[in-house]
Amino acid sequence: MFSIIKGLTALSALVIIPIISYFMLIIRNYYRTSLKNFIYNILGRNYLNVFIQIYEMSIGYIKSLLIVILIVTILTYIGFKIVGLDYSIIFALLSGLAYIVPYIGSVVAIIPPLFLAIAVNKSFLLTLEVGLIFISIHFIIGNIVAPFIFSKAININPLFALVAIVFFGELYGILGVIFAIPIAGIITIVYKNFEPILKKRREQDDKL
């Protein structure tokens, strides 16, 4: 009896699985075609321009980020070296790389040099100097230099960028924070290309 049930189950699986696979293939192809048609109908020939803009924005963002990292690293190294902090180059690199993770990175990067100044060197003056150097550099770069550099690569509203960082950070954690600004840039590009076309279509529909 058990063998009969087992055989019927196997036979049912042989029949049902191909049917399910067939319908899944149809559904997948349908949605793929629908998405392709939607993009073509909405964007038309402009879709290529959209992807070019996204590519150029992405490359520009990476270049801008590398420039900011280099500037922060050099300035931090000079500052830490002047006050005599050990392992200045390591902490300077950490300070520069902190800009990969907006806001959160700077908070994390300041902890190691402060800990070294307090726990190892046992110097309140050195701790104060390290803190002032770090905060001053990150404040100036973060509020003046970096926005100017990034504005050349990504033309987005600063408030929108901040909202994107919080939103994607809540959804995806550190990865969300890291990629929030490029994603915000992509959304801005797509919106700027979609909006005039959609507006024109709405006006045409209103006339009908």
PDB file of C-alpha atoms in Angstrom:
ATOM      1  CA  MET A   1       0.000   0.000   0.000  1.00  0.00           C
ATOM      2  CA  PHE A   2       2.786   2.372   0.967  1.00  0.00           C
ATOM      3  CA  SER A   3       4.642   1.621  -2.263  1.00  0.00           C
ATOM      4  CA  ILE A   4       1.501   2.360  -4.310  1.00  0.00           C
ATOM      5  CA  ILE A   5       1.026   5.739  -2.588  1.00  0.00           C
ATOM      6  CA  LYS A   6       4.713   6.496  -3.072  1.00  0.00           C
ATOM      7  CA  GLY A   7       4.444   5.603  -6.748  1.00  0.00           C
ATOM      8  CA  LEU A   8       1.349   7.762  -7.249  1.00  0.00           C
ATOM      9  CA  THR A   9       3.060  10.676  -5.488  1.00  0.00           C
ATOM     10  CA  ALA A  10       6.091  10.376  -7.750  1.00  0.00           C
ATOM     11  CA  LEU A  11       3.851  10.137 -10.823  1.00  0.00           C
ATOM     12  CA  SER A  12       1.894  13.204  -9.724  1.00  0.00           C
ATOM     13  CA  ALA A  13       5.124  15.102  -9.237  1.00  0.00           C
ATOM     14  CA  LEU A  14       6.279  14.141 -12.723  1.00  0.00           C
ATOM     15  CA  VAL A  15       3.057  15.565 -14.145  1.00  0.00           C
ATOM     16  CA  ILE A  16       2.610  18.630 -11.913  1.00  0.00           C
ATOM     17  CA  ILE A  17       6.216  19.922 -11.879  1.00  0.00           C
ATOM     18  CA  PRO A  18       6.476  20.369 -15.685  1.00  0.00           C
ATOM     19  CA  ILE A  19       3.071  22.124 -15.715  1.00  0.00           C
ATOM     20  CA  ILE A  20       4.087  24.499 -12.913  1.00  0.00           C
ATOM     21  CA  SER A  21       7.449  25.132 -14.601  1.00  0.00           C
ATOM     22  CA  TYR A  22       5.689  25.883 -17.894  1.00  0.00           C
ATOM     23  CA  PHE A  23       3.344  28.432 -16.326  1.00  0.00           C
ATOM     24  CA  MET A  24       6.198  30.008 -14.340  1.00  0.00           C
ATOM     25  CA  LEU A  25       8.130  30.401 -17.597  1.00  0.00           C
ATOM     26  CA  ILE A  26       5.118  32.049 -19.249  1.00  0.00           C
ATOM     27  CA  ILE A  27       4.633  34.411 -16.294  1.00  0.00           C
ATOM     28  CA  ARG A  28       8.339  35.315 -16.189  1.00  0.00           C
ATOM     29  CA  ASN A  29       8.452  36.016 -19.923  1.00  0.00           C
ATOM     30  CA  TYR A  30       5.223  38.011 -19.682  1.00  0.00           C
ATOM     31  CA  TYR A  31       6.525  40.287 -16.947  1.00  0.00           C
ATOM     32  CA  ARG A  32       9.894  40.641 -18.637  1.00  0.00           C
ATOM     33  CA  THR A  33       8.201  41.653 -21.905  1.00  0.00           C
ATOM     34  CA  SER A  34       5.774  43.949 -20.071  1.00  0.00           C
ATOM     35  CA  LEU A  35       8.615  45.701 -18.257  1.00  0.00           C
ATOM     36  CA  LYS A  36      10.568  46.080 -21.480  1.00  0.00           C
ATOM     37  CA  ASN A  37       7.516  47.497 -23.282  1.00  0.00           C
ATOM     38  CA  PHE A  38       6.750  49.809 -20.364  1.00  0.00           C
ATOM     39  CA  ILE A  39      10.266  51.258 -20.364  1.00  0.00           C
ATOM     40  CA  TYR A  40      10.253  51.645 -24.152  1.00  0.00           C
ATOM     41  CA  ASN A  41       6.771  53.218 -24.254  1.00  0.00           C
ATOM     42  CA  ILE A  42       7.528  55.668 -21.463  1.00  0.00           C
ATOM     43  CA  LEU A  43      11.124  56.585 -22.247  1.00  0.00           C
ATOM     44  CA  GLY A  44      11.185  55.786 -25.949  1.00  0.00           C
ATOM     45  CA  ARG A  45      14.561  56.578 -27.438  1.00  0.00           C
ATOM     46  CA  ASN A  46      15.616  58.444 -24.332  1.00  0.00           C
ATOM     47  CA  TYR A  47      16.220  55.226 -22.375  1.00  0.00           C
ATOM     48  CA  LEU A  48      19.781  55.017 -23.682  1.00  0.00           C
ATOM     49  CA  ASN A  49      20.427  58.563 -22.521  1.00  0.00           C
ATOM     50  CA  VAL A  50      19.154  57.620 -19.052  1.00  0.00           C
ATOM     51  CA  PHE A  51      21.585  54.734 -18.734  1.00  0.00           C
ATOM     52  CA  ILE A  52      24.438  56.918 -19.990  1.00  0.00           C
ATOM     53  CA  GLN A  53      23.601  59.534 -17.354  1.00  0.00           C
ATOM     54  CA  ILE A  54      23.490  56.880 -14.631  1.00  0.00           C
ATOM     55  CA  TYR A  55      26.848  55.494 -15.765  1.00  0.00           C
ATOM     56  CA  GLU A  56      28.466  58.937 -15.852  1.00  0.00           C
ATOM     57  CA  MET A  57      26.982  59.782 -12.449  1.00  0.00           C
ATOM     58  CA  SER A  58      28.312  56.536 -10.948  1.00  0.00           C
ATOM     59  CA  ILE A  59      31.815  57.113 -12.305  1.00  0.00           C
ATOM     60  CA  GLY A  60      31.714  60.730 -11.149  1.00  0.00           C
ATOM     61  CA  TYR A  61      30.593  59.690  -7.670  1.00  0.00           C
ATOM     62  CA  ILE A  62      33.431  57.175  -7.321  1.00  0.00           C
ATOM     63  CA  LYS A  63      36.002  59.736  -8.498  1.00  0.00           C
ATOM     64  CA  SER A  64      34.611  62.377  -6.142  1.00  0.00           C
ATOM     65  CA  LEU A  65      34.638  59.934  -3.233  1.00  0.00           C
ATOM     66  CA  LEU A  66      38.278  59.024  -3.905  1.00  0.00           C
ATOM     67  CA  ILE A  67      39.233  62.714  -4.029  1.00  0.00           C
ATOM     68  CA  VAL A  68      37.492  63.396  -0.699  1.00  0.00           C
ATOM     69  CA  ILE A  69      39.127  60.334   0.891  1.00  0.00           C
ATOM     70  CA  LEU A  70      42.551  61.502  -0.322  1.00  0.00           C
ATOM     71  CA  ILE A  71      42.053  65.061   0.977  1.00  0.00           C
ATOM     72  CA  VAL A  72      40.833  63.887   4.393  1.00  0.00           C
ATOM     73  CA  THR A  73      43.644  61.335   4.692  1.00  0.00           C
ATOM     74  CA  ILE A  74      46.377  63.874   3.884  1.00  0.00           C
ATOM     75  CA  LEU A  75      45.004  66.602   6.171  1.00  0.00           C
ATOM     76  CA  THR A  76      44.422  64.182   9.047  1.00  0.00           C
ATOM     77  CA  TYR A  77      47.901  62.693   8.680  1.00  0.00           C
ATOM     78  CA  ILE A  78      49.506  66.141   8.767  1.00  0.00           C
ATOM     79  CA  GLY A  79      47.465  67.145  11.812  1.00  0.00           C
ATOM     80  CA  PHE A  80      48.125  63.933  13.754  1.00  0.00           C
ATOM     81  CA  LYS A  81      51.817  64.045  12.857  1.00  0.00           C
ATOM     82  CA  ILE A  82      52.149  67.620  14.140  1.00  0.00           C
ATOM     83  CA  VAL A  83      50.712  66.736  17.570  1.00  0.00           C
ATOM     84  CA  GLY A  84      52.859  63.590  17.725  1.00  0.00           C
ATOM     85  CA  LEU A  85      50.182  60.873  17.633  1.00  0.00           C
ATOM     86  CA  ASP A  86      51.580  57.376  17.066  1.00  0.00           C
ATOM     87  CA  TYR A  87      50.392  55.415  14.011  1.00  0.00           C
ATOM     88  CA  SER A  88      49.291  58.661  12.361  1.00  0.00           C
ATOM     89  CA  ILE A  89      49.167  57.174   8.862  1.00  0.00           C
ATOM     90  CA  ILE A  90      46.883  54.317   9.958  1.00  0.00           C
ATOM     91  CA  PHE A  91      44.445  56.617  11.727  1.00  0.00           C
ATOM     92  CA  ALA A  92      44.576  59.074   8.823  1.00  0.00           C
ATOM     93  CA  LEU A  93      43.635  56.307   6.367  1.00  0.00           C
ATOM     94  CA  LEU A  94      40.834  55.225   8.672  1.00  0.00           C
ATOM     95  CA  SER A  95      39.634  58.816   8.844  1.00  0.00           C
ATOM     96  CA  GLY A  96      39.614  59.111   5.052  1.00  0.00           C
ATOM     97  CA  LEU A  97      37.900  55.780   4.469  1.00  0.00           C
ATOM     98  CA  ALA A  98      35.216  56.840   6.942  1.00  0.00           C
ATOM     99  CA  TYR A  99      33.666  58.879   4.125  1.00  0.00           C
ATOM    100  CA  ILE A 100      32.600  55.661   2.415  1.00  0.00           C
ATOM    101  CA  VAL A 101      29.938  55.394   5.128  1.00  0.00           C
ATOM    102  CA  PRO A 102      28.334  58.868   5.480  1.00  0.00           C
ATOM    103  CA  TYR A 103      27.997  60.232   9.022  1.00  0.00           C
ATOM    104  CA  ILE A 104      28.365  56.864  10.777  1.00  0.00           C
ATOM    105  CA  GLY A 105      31.901  56.363   9.441  1.00  0.00           C
ATOM    106  CA  SER A 106      33.184  59.584  10.972  1.00  0.00           C
ATOM    107  CA  VAL A 107      31.812  58.669  14.396  1.00  0.00           C
ATOM    108  CA  VAL A 108      33.448  55.240  14.291  1.00  0.00           C
ATOM    109  CA  ALA A 109      36.771  56.510  12.895  1.00  0.00           C
ATOM    110  CA  ILE A 110      37.380  58.974  15.735  1.00  0.00           C
ATOM    111  CA  ILE A 111      37.277  56.284  18.441  1.00  0.00           C
ATOM    112  CA  PRO A 112      40.675  54.514  17.816  1.00  0.00           C
ATOM    113  CA  PRO A 113      42.909  57.651  17.862  1.00  0.00           C
ATOM    114  CA  LEU A 114      41.104  59.013  20.927  1.00  0.00           C
ATOM    115  CA  PHE A 115      41.486  55.665  22.677  1.00  0.00           C
ATOM    116  CA  LEU A 116      45.218  55.606  21.885  1.00  0.00           C
ATOM    117  CA  ALA A 117      45.680  59.153  23.183  1.00  0.00           C
ATOM    118  CA  ILE A 118      43.783  58.426  26.411  1.00  0.00           C
ATOM    119  CA  ALA A 119      44.669  54.818  27.234  1.00  0.00           C
ATOM    120  CA  VAL A 120      48.211  54.516  25.849  1.00  0.00           C
ATOM    121  CA  ASN A 121      49.678  58.021  25.880  1.00  0.00           C
ATOM    122  CA  LYS A 122      47.621  58.997  28.944  1.00  0.00           C
ATOM    123  CA  SER A 123      47.629  62.596  27.770  1.00  0.00           C
ATOM    124  CA  PHE A 124      44.559  64.792  28.134  1.00  0.00           C
ATOM    125  CA  LEU A 125      46.173  67.490  25.968  1.00  0.00           C
ATOM    126  CA  LEU A 126      46.918  65.007  23.158  1.00  0.00           C
ATOM    127  CA  THR A 127      43.379  63.650  23.380  1.00  0.00           C
ATOM    128  CA  LEU A 128      41.979  67.167  23.085  1.00  0.00           C
ATOM    129  CA  GLU A 129      44.253  67.989  20.130  1.00  0.00           C
ATOM    130  CA  VAL A 130      43.376  64.768  18.309  1.00  0.00           C
ATOM    131  CA  GLY A 131      39.664  65.364  18.845  1.00  0.00           C
ATOM    132  CA  LEU A 132      39.835  68.980  17.651  1.00  0.00           C
ATOM    133  CA  ILE A 133      41.880  68.059  14.563  1.00  0.00           C
ATOM    134  CA  PHE A 134      39.524  65.233  13.611  1.00  0.00           C
ATOM    135  CA  ILE A 135      36.311  67.192  14.201  1.00  0.00           C
ATOM    136  CA  SER A 136      37.625  70.325  12.444  1.00  0.00           C
ATOM    137  CA  ILE A 137      38.725  68.427   9.331  1.00  0.00           C
ATOM    138  CA  HIS A 138      35.527  66.411   9.061  1.00  0.00           C
ATOM    139  CA  PHE A 139      33.361  69.473   9.703  1.00  0.00           C
ATOM    140  CA  ILE A 140      35.067  71.565   7.003  1.00  0.00           C
ATOM    141  CA  ILE A 141      35.263  68.723   4.480  1.00  0.00           C
ATOM    142  CA  GLY A 142      31.766  67.460   5.238  1.00  0.00           C
ATOM    143  CA  ASN A 143      30.027  70.838   5.059  1.00  0.00           C
ATOM    144  CA  ILE A 144      32.065  72.773   2.487  1.00  0.00           C
ATOM    145  CA  VAL A 145      34.526  70.727   0.418  1.00  0.00           C
ATOM    146  CA  ALA A 146      32.674  67.417  -0.047  1.00  0.00           C
ATOM    147  CA  PRO A 147      29.298  68.965  -1.036  1.00  0.00           C
ATOM    148  CA  PHE A 148      31.088  71.116  -3.627  1.00  0.00           C
ATOM    149  CA  ILE A 149      32.977  68.119  -5.063  1.00  0.00           C
ATOM    150  CA  PHE A 150      29.960  65.794  -5.055  1.00  0.00           C
ATOM    151  CA  SER A 151      27.700  68.455  -6.576  1.00  0.00           C
ATOM    152  CA  LYS A 152      29.774  68.224  -9.746  1.00  0.00           C
ATOM    153  CA  ALA A 153      29.057  64.488  -9.997  1.00  0.00           C
ATOM    154  CA  ILE A 154      25.581  64.126  -8.465  1.00  0.00           C
ATOM    155  CA  ASN A 155      23.023  66.878  -8.856  1.00  0.00           C
ATOM    156  CA  ILE A 156      20.679  66.018  -5.981  1.00  0.00           C
ATOM    157  CA  ASN A 157      18.963  67.966  -3.240  1.00  0.00           C
ATOM    158  CA  PRO A 158      20.965  67.719   0.040  1.00  0.00           C
ATOM    159  CA  LEU A 159      17.765  67.073   2.017  1.00  0.00           C
ATOM    160  CA  PHE A 160      16.817  64.272  -0.383  1.00  0.00           C
ATOM    161  CA  ALA A 161      20.296  62.775   0.065  1.00  0.00           C
ATOM    162  CA  LEU A 162      19.903  62.852   3.859  1.00  0.00           C
ATOM    163  CA  VAL A 163      16.448  61.248   3.662  1.00  0.00           C
ATOM    164  CA  ALA A 164      17.861  58.566   1.341  1.00  0.00           C
ATOM    165  CA  ILE A 165      20.675  57.789   3.798  1.00  0.00           C
ATOM    166  CA  VAL A 166      18.211  57.400   6.682  1.00  0.00           C
ATOM    167  CA  PHE A 167      15.684  55.436   4.605  1.00  0.00           C
ATOM    168  CA  PHE A 168      18.083  52.965   2.990  1.00  0.00           C
ATOM    169  CA  GLY A 169      20.064  52.733   6.214  1.00  0.00           C
ATOM    170  CA  GLU A 170      16.924  51.579   8.015  1.00  0.00           C
ATOM    171  CA  LEU A 171      16.193  49.044   5.271  1.00  0.00           C
ATOM    172  CA  TYR A 172      19.647  47.623   4.551  1.00  0.00           C
ATOM    173  CA  GLY A 173      21.896  48.770   7.403  1.00  0.00           C
ATOM    174  CA  ILE A 174      25.479  49.782   6.591  1.00  0.00           C
ATOM    175  CA  LEU A 175      25.169  48.751   2.929  1.00  0.00           C
ATOM    176  CA  GLY A 176      22.112  50.957   2.624  1.00  0.00           C
ATOM    177  CA  VAL A 177      24.019  53.918   4.052  1.00  0.00           C
ATOM    178  CA  ILE A 178      26.979  53.314   1.705  1.00  0.00           C
ATOM    179  CA  PHE A 179      24.885  53.136  -1.472  1.00  0.00           C
ATOM    180  CA  ALA A 180      22.171  55.630  -0.463  1.00  0.00           C
ATOM    181  CA  ILE A 181      23.639  58.639  -2.286  1.00  0.00           C
ATOM    182  CA  PRO A 182      24.273  56.819  -5.620  1.00  0.00           C
ATOM    183  CA  ILE A 183      20.759  55.349  -5.433  1.00  0.00           C
ATOM    184  CA  ALA A 184      19.355  58.813  -4.743  1.00  0.00           C
ATOM    185  CA  GLY A 185      21.282  60.048  -7.779  1.00  0.00           C
ATOM    186  CA  ILE A 186      19.802  57.292  -9.954  1.00  0.00           C
ATOM    187  CA  ILE A 187      16.276  58.067  -8.716  1.00  0.00           C
ATOM    188  CA  THR A 188      16.822  61.754  -9.527  1.00  0.00           C
ATOM    189  CA  ILE A 189      18.051  60.980 -13.050  1.00  0.00           C
ATOM    190  CA  VAL A 190      15.136  58.643 -13.782  1.00  0.00           C
ATOM    191  CA  TYR A 191      12.613  61.133 -12.384  1.00  0.00           C
ATOM    192  CA  LYS A 192      14.008  64.024 -14.431  1.00  0.00           C
ATOM    193  CA  ASN A 193      13.727  61.925 -17.596  1.00  0.00           C
ATOM    194  CA  PHE A 194      10.323  60.444 -16.753  1.00  0.00           C
ATOM    195  CA  GLU A 195       8.566  63.558 -15.489  1.00  0.00           C
ATOM    196  CA  PRO A 196       8.442  65.623 -18.731  1.00  0.00           C
ATOM    197  CA  ILE A 197       7.347  62.593 -20.778  1.00  0.00           C
ATOM    198  CA  LEU A 198       4.645  61.585 -18.305  1.00  0.00           C
ATOM    199  CA  LYS A 199       3.455  65.190 -18.102  1.00  0.00           C
ATOM    200  CA  LYS A 200       3.210  65.361 -21.884  1.00  0.00           C
ATOM    201  CA  ARG A 201       1.256  62.096 -21.982  1.00  0.00           C
ATOM    202  CA  ARG A 202      -1.163  63.357 -19.318  1.00  0.00           C
ATOM    203  CA  GLU A 203      -1.743  66.535 -21.324  1.00  0.00           C
ATOM    204  CA  GLN A 204      -2.435  64.462 -24.450  1.00  0.00           C
ATOM    205  CA  ASP A 205      -4.870  62.244 -22.532  1.00  0.00           C
ATOM    206  CA  ASP A 206      -6.699  65.312 -21.175  1.00  0.00           C
ATOM    207  CA  LYS A 207      -7.257  66.573 -24.705  1.00  0.00           C
ATOM    208  CA  LEU A 208      -8.920  63.317 -25.751  1.00  0.00           C
TER     209      LEU A 208
END
